Coordinates of C-alpha atoms in Angstrom, one line a residue:
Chain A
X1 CA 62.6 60.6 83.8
X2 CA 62.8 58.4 80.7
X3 CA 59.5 56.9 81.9
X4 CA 57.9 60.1 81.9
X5 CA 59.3 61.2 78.3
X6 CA 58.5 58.0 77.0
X7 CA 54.8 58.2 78.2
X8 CA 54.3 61.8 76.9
X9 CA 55.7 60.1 73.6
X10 CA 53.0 57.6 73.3
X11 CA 50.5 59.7 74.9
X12 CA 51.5 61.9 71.5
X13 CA 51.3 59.1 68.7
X14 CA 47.9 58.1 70.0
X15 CA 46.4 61.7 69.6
X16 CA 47.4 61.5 66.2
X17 CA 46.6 57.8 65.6
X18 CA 42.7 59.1 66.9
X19 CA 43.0 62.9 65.2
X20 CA 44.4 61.9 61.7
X21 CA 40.9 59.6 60.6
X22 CA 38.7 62.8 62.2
X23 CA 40.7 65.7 60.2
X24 CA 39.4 63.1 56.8
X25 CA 36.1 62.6 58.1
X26 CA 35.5 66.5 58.6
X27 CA 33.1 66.6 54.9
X28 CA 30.8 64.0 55.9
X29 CA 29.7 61.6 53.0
X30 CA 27.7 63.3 50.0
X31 CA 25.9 61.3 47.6
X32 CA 26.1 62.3 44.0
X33 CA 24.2 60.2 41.3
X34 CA 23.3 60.2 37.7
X35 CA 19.9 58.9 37.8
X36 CA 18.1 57.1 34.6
X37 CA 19.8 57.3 31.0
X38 CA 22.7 59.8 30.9
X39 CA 23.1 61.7 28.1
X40 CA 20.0 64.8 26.3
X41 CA 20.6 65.8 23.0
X42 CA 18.6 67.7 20.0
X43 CA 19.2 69.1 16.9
X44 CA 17.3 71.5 14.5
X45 CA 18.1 70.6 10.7
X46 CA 17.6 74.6 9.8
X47 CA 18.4 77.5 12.0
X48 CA 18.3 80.7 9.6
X49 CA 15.3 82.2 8.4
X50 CA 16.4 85.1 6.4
X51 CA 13.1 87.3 4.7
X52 CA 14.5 90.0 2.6
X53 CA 12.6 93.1 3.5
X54 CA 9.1 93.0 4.9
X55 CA 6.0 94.9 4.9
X56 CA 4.6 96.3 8.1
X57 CA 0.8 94.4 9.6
X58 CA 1.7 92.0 7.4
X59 CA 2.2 88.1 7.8
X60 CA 5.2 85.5 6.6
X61 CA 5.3 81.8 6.6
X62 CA 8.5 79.7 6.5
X63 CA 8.5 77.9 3.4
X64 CA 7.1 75.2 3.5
X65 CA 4.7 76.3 6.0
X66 CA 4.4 73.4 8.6
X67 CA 7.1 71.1 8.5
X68 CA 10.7 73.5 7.4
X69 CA 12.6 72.6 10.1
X70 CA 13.3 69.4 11.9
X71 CA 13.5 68.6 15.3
X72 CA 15.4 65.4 15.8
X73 CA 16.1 63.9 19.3
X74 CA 19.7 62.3 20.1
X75 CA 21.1 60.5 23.4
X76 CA 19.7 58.2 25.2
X77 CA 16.6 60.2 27.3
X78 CA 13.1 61.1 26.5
X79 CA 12.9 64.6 26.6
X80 CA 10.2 67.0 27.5
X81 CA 10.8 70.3 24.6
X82 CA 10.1 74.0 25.1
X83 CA 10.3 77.2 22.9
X84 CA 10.7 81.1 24.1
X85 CA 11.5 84.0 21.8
X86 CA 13.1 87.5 22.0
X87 CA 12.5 90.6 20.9
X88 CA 14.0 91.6 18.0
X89 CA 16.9 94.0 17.5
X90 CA 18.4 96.3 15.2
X91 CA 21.5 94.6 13.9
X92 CA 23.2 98.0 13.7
X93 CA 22.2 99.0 17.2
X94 CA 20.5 96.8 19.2
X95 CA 20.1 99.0 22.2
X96 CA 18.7 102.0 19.8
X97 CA 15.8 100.2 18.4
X98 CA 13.5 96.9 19.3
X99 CA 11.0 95.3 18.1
X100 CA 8.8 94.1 21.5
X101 CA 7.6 90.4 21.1
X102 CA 3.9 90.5 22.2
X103 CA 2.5 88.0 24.6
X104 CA -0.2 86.9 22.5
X105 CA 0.7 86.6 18.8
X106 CA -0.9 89.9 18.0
X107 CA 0.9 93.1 16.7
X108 CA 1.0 96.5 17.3
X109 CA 3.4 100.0 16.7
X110 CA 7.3 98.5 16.9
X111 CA 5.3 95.3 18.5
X112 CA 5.8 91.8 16.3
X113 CA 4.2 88.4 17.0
X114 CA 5.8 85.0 16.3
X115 CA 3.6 81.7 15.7
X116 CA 4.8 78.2 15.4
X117 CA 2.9 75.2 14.2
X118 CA 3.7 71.4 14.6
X119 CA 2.9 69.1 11.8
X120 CA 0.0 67.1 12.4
X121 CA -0.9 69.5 15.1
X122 CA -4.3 71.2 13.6
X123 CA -6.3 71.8 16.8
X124 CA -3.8 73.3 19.4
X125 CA -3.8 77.3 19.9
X126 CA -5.9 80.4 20.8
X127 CA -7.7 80.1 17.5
X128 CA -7.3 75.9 17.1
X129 CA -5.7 76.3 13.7
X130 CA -2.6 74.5 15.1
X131 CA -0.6 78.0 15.6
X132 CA 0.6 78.9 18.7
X133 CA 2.5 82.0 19.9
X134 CA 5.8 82.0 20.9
X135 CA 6.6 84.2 24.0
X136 CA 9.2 85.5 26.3
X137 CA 7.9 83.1 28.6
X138 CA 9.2 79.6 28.1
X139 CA 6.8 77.2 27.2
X140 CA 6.0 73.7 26.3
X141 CA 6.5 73.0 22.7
X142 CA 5.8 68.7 23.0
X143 CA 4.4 67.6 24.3
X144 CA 1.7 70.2 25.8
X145 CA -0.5 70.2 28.7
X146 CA -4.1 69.0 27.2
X147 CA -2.5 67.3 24.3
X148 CA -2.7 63.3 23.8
X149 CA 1.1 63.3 23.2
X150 CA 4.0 62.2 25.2
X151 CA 7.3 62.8 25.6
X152 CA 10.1 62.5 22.8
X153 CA 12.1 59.6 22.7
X154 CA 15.9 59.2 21.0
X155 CA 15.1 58.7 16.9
X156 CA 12.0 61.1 17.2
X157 CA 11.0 64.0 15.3
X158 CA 9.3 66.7 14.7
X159 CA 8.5 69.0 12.2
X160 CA 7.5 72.5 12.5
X161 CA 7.1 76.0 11.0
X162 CA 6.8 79.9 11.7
X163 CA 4.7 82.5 11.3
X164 CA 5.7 86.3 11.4
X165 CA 3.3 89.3 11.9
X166 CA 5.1 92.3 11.5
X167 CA 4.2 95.8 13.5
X168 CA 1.6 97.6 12.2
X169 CA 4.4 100.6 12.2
X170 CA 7.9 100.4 12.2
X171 CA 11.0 102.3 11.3
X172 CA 11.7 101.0 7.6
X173 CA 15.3 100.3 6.1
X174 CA 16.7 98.7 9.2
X175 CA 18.0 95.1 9.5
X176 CA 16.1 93.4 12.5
X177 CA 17.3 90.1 13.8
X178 CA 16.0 88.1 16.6
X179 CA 16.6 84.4 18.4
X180 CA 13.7 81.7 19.6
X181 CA 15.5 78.8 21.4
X182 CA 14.2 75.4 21.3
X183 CA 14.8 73.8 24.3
X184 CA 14.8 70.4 25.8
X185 CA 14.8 68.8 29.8
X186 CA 15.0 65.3 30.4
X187 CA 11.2 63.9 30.9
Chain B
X1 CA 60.1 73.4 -6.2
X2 CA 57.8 74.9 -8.7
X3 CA 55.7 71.5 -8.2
X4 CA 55.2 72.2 -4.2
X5 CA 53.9 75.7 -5.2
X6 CA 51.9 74.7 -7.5
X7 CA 50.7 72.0 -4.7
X8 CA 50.1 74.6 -2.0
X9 CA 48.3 76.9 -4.8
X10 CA 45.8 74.3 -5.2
X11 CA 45.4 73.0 -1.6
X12 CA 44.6 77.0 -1.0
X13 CA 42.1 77.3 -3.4
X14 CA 40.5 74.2 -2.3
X15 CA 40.3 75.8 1.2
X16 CA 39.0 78.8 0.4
X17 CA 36.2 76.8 -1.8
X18 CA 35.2 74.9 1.6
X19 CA 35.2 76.9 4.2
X20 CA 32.4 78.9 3.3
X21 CA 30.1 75.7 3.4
X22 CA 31.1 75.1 7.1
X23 CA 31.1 78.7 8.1
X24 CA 27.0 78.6 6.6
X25 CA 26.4 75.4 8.3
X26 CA 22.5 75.8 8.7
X27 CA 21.8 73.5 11.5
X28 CA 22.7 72.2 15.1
X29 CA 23.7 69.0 17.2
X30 CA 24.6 69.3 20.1
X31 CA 24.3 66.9 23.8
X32 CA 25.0 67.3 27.1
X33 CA 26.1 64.9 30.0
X34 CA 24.6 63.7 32.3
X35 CA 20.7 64.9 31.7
X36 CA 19.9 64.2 35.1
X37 CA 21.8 64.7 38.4
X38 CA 20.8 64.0 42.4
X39 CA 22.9 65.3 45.5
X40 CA 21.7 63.2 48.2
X41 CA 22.7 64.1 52.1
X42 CA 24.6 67.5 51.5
X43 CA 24.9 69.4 54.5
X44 CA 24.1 72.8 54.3
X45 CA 27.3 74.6 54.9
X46 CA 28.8 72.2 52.5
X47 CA 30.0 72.2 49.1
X48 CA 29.2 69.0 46.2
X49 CA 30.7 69.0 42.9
X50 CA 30.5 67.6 39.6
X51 CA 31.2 67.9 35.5
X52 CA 29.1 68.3 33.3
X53 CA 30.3 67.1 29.4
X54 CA 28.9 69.3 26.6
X55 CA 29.4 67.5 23.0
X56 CA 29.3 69.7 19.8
X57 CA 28.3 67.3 17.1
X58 CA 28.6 70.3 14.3
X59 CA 31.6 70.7 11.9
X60 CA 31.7 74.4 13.2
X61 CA 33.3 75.5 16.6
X62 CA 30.9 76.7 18.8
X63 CA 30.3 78.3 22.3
X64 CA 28.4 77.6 25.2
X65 CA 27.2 79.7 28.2
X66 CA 25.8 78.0 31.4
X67 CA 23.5 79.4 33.7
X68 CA 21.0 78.2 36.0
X69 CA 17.4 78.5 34.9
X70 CA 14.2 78.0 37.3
X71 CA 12.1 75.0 35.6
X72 CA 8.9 76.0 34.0
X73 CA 5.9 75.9 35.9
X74 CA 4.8 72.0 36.3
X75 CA 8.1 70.6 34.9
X76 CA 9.5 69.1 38.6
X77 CA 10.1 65.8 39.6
X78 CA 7.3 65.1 42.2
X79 CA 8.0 66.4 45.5
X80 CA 10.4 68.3 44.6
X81 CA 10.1 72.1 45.3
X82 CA 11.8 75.9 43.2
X83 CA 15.7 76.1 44.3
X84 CA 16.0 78.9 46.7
X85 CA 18.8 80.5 45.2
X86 CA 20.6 80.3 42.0
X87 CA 23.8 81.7 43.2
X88 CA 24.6 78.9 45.6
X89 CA 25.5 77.1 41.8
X90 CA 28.7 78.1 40.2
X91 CA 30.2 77.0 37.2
X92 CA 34.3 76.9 36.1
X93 CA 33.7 78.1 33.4
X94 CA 30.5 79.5 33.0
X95 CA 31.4 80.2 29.1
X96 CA 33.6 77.6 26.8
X97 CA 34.4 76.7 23.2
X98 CA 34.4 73.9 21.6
X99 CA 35.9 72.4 18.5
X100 CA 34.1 70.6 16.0
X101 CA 32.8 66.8 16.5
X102 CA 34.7 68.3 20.3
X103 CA 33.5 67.9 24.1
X104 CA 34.4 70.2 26.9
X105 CA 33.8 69.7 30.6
X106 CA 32.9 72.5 32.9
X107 CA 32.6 71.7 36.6
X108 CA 29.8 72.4 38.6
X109 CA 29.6 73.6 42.4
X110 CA 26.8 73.4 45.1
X111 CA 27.0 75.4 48.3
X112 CA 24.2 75.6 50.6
X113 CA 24.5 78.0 53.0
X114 CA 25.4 77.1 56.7
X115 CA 21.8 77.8 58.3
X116 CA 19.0 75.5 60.0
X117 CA 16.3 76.5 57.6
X118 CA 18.1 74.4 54.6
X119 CA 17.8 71.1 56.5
X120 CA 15.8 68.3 55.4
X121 CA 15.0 70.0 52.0
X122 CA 14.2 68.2 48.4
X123 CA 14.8 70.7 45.7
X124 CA 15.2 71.0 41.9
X125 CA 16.6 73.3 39.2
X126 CA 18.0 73.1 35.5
X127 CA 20.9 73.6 34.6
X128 CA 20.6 75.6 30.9
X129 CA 23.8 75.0 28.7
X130 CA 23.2 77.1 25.5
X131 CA 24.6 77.3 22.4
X132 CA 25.8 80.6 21.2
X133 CA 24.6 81.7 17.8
X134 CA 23.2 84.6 15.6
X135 CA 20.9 82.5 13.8
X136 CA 16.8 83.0 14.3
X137 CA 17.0 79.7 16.0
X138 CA 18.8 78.2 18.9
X139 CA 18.9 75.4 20.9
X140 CA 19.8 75.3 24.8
X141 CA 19.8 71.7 26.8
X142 CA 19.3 71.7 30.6
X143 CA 20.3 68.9 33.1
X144 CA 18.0 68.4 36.3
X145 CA 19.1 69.0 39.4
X146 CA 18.2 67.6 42.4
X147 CA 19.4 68.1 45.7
X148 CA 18.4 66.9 48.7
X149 CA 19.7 68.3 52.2
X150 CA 20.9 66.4 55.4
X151 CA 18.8 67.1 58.5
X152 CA 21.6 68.5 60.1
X153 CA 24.3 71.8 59.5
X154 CA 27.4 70.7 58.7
X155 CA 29.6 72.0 62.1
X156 CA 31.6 74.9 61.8
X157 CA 34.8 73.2 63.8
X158 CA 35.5 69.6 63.8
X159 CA 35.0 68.6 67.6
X160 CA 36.8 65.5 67.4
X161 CA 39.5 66.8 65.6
X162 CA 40.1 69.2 68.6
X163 CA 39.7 67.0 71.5
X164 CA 42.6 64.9 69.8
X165 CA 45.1 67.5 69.1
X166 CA 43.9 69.4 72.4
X167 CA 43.9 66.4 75.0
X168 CA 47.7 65.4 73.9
X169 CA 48.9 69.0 74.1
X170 CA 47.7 69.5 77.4
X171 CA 48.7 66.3 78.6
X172 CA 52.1 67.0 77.2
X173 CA 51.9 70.4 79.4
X174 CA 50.9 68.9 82.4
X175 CA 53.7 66.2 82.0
X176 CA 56.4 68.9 81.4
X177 CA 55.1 71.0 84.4
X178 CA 55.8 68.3 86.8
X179 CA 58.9 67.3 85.1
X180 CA 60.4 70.6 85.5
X181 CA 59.5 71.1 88.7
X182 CA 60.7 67.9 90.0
X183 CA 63.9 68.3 88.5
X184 CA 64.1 71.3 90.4
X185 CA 63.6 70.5 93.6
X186 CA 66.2 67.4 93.0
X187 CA 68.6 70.2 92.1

């Protein structure tokens, strides 16, 4: 009888001994890496443009035109930049009343357009003055498809500046506010 | 006495004199860590996780929202094809604060789904970690990424694991069957 007992015993520890190393092999073996350089990081040297009141079909420049704010890349990775915008909302209400961002640039009834130029860019754009609209779409900023430059690498900069066109009709006496984020990927 | 009041006047009017200029700070720093990421071998069915550091080089507190964000059109690493699905990406949490000159992590989880169709797969997405803010410009930084699958599912029940509690157990039954009975026909 003790034979029998002490052969279910052992018969016991080596079920565990074999079952203990499966239970910790149960997740398998995932591989995560941080490839390349380790570490994206921008900064804009302005972030408010404030314009006092403003006529309708009309447009504004940031002051100066083409290089007001400054792009300056941090870290340790090249980075590849893009730019979208918003609509732009009543600070009040901003569900009540919008100004639409158009797709293009252009204007139209509660309908604004938002440009922005790169120093030393003179050529890009839909009318190769070096503007180029900003969208709801995110898009490249630099460098650009068709361009001859390359990606940003830490110590870079680069300058830049806005152009509003207001709607050719909107509701007057009503502070509008809206956001365009400049943004940046690893290249 | 009258000297530590007249010590906590001034310190007072100091502070009221300098918090405005970091309240109006006009511009933005901020990183992320790590800009790149790769999940090599994950199973669907399985989970992979990971931190993300965000670093907030202003003087002002600010906050950050993370979402996932599909890469714009042309921007992914070479045979790497759109995410499936951005809810299989959680963050914890998917809003924080952080103090000035501060870092914060948040923790990142992948789940693919347990189904065939996910094997063998190479995919990308961004990550979009964007700081909060009222001003006409923002920034947002993304990390890539990239995940690639294993070419099998991981299994629903681990088979060793059961063979070795399951083979011991029934041993153990069979042994105390015959025990018993034996005993019994002794008696």
């Amino acid at each position: 009888m003790k034979a029998i007992i002490a052969g279910i015993l052992v018969t016991l520890m080596l079920a565990l001994v074999f079952s203990l190393p499966a239970l910790a092999q149960e997740t398998g073996t995932i591989t995560i890496t941080m490839t390349g350089a380790n570490e994206i990081s921008i900064s804009l040297d302005k972030t408010q443009w404030p314009l006092g009141n403003v006529a309708s079909d009309t447009e504004y420049e940031t002051v100066p035109a083409i290089e007001w704010c400054t792009l300056t890349v941090g870290g340790n990775c090249n980075v590849n930049t893009f730019i979208t915008g918003a609509d732009a909302a009543w600070v009040s209400s901003p569900t009540e009343y919008k100004w639409t961002l158009s797709s293009d640039g252009s204007n139209g009834e509660d309908i604004y357009g938002i440009w922005f130029r790169i120093s030393g860019d003179t050529t890009r754009g839909p009318m190769s003055d070096g503007y180029v609209p900003v969208t709801k779409t995110e898009s490249e900023f630099w460098p650009y498809s068709g361009g001859s430059g390359s990606s940003l690498a830490p110590g870079d900069h680069k300058q830049f500046g806005l152009r509003l066109l207001t709607p050719t009709y909107f509701i007057s006496g009503r502070q509008m506010q809206t956001q365009i984020t400049i943004s940046a990927a690893a290249a | 006495m009258l000297r530590h009041v007249a010590l906590a006047g001034i310190s007072a009017v100091f502070l009221v004199m300098l918090l405005p200029f970091f309240a109006l700070a006009d511009d933005i720093n901020i990183g992320v860590v790590p800009a790149e990421i790769r999940i090599d071998n994950l199973s669907p069915g399985e989970t992979a996780k990971f931190e993300l550091t965000i670093h907030n080089n202003d003087a002002i507190s600010r906050s950050f929202t993370l979402a996932v964000s599909v890469p714009p059109e042309g921007q992914e690493k070479t045979g790497a094809t759109q995410f499936p699905d951005g809810s299989w990406i959680s963050f914890s949490p998917d809003r924080t604060e952080v103090v000035p000159y501060g870092e914060a992590n948040v923790t990142v989880m992948v789940a693919i789904p347990r189904e065939q169709k996910w094997t063998s797969q190479d995919w990308e997405t961004w990550l979009g970690v964007t700081a909060e803010s009222t001003d006409m410009l923002g920034v947002r930084l993304y990390t890539r990424l990239l995940v690639s699958t294993n070419s099998t599912v991981a299994q629903r029940f681990n088979v060793r694991l059961l063979v070795g509690i399951g083979l011991p157990a029934l041993l153990l039954g069979c042994g105390g069957f015959y025990y018993f009975r034996r005993r019994a026909r002794f008696n």
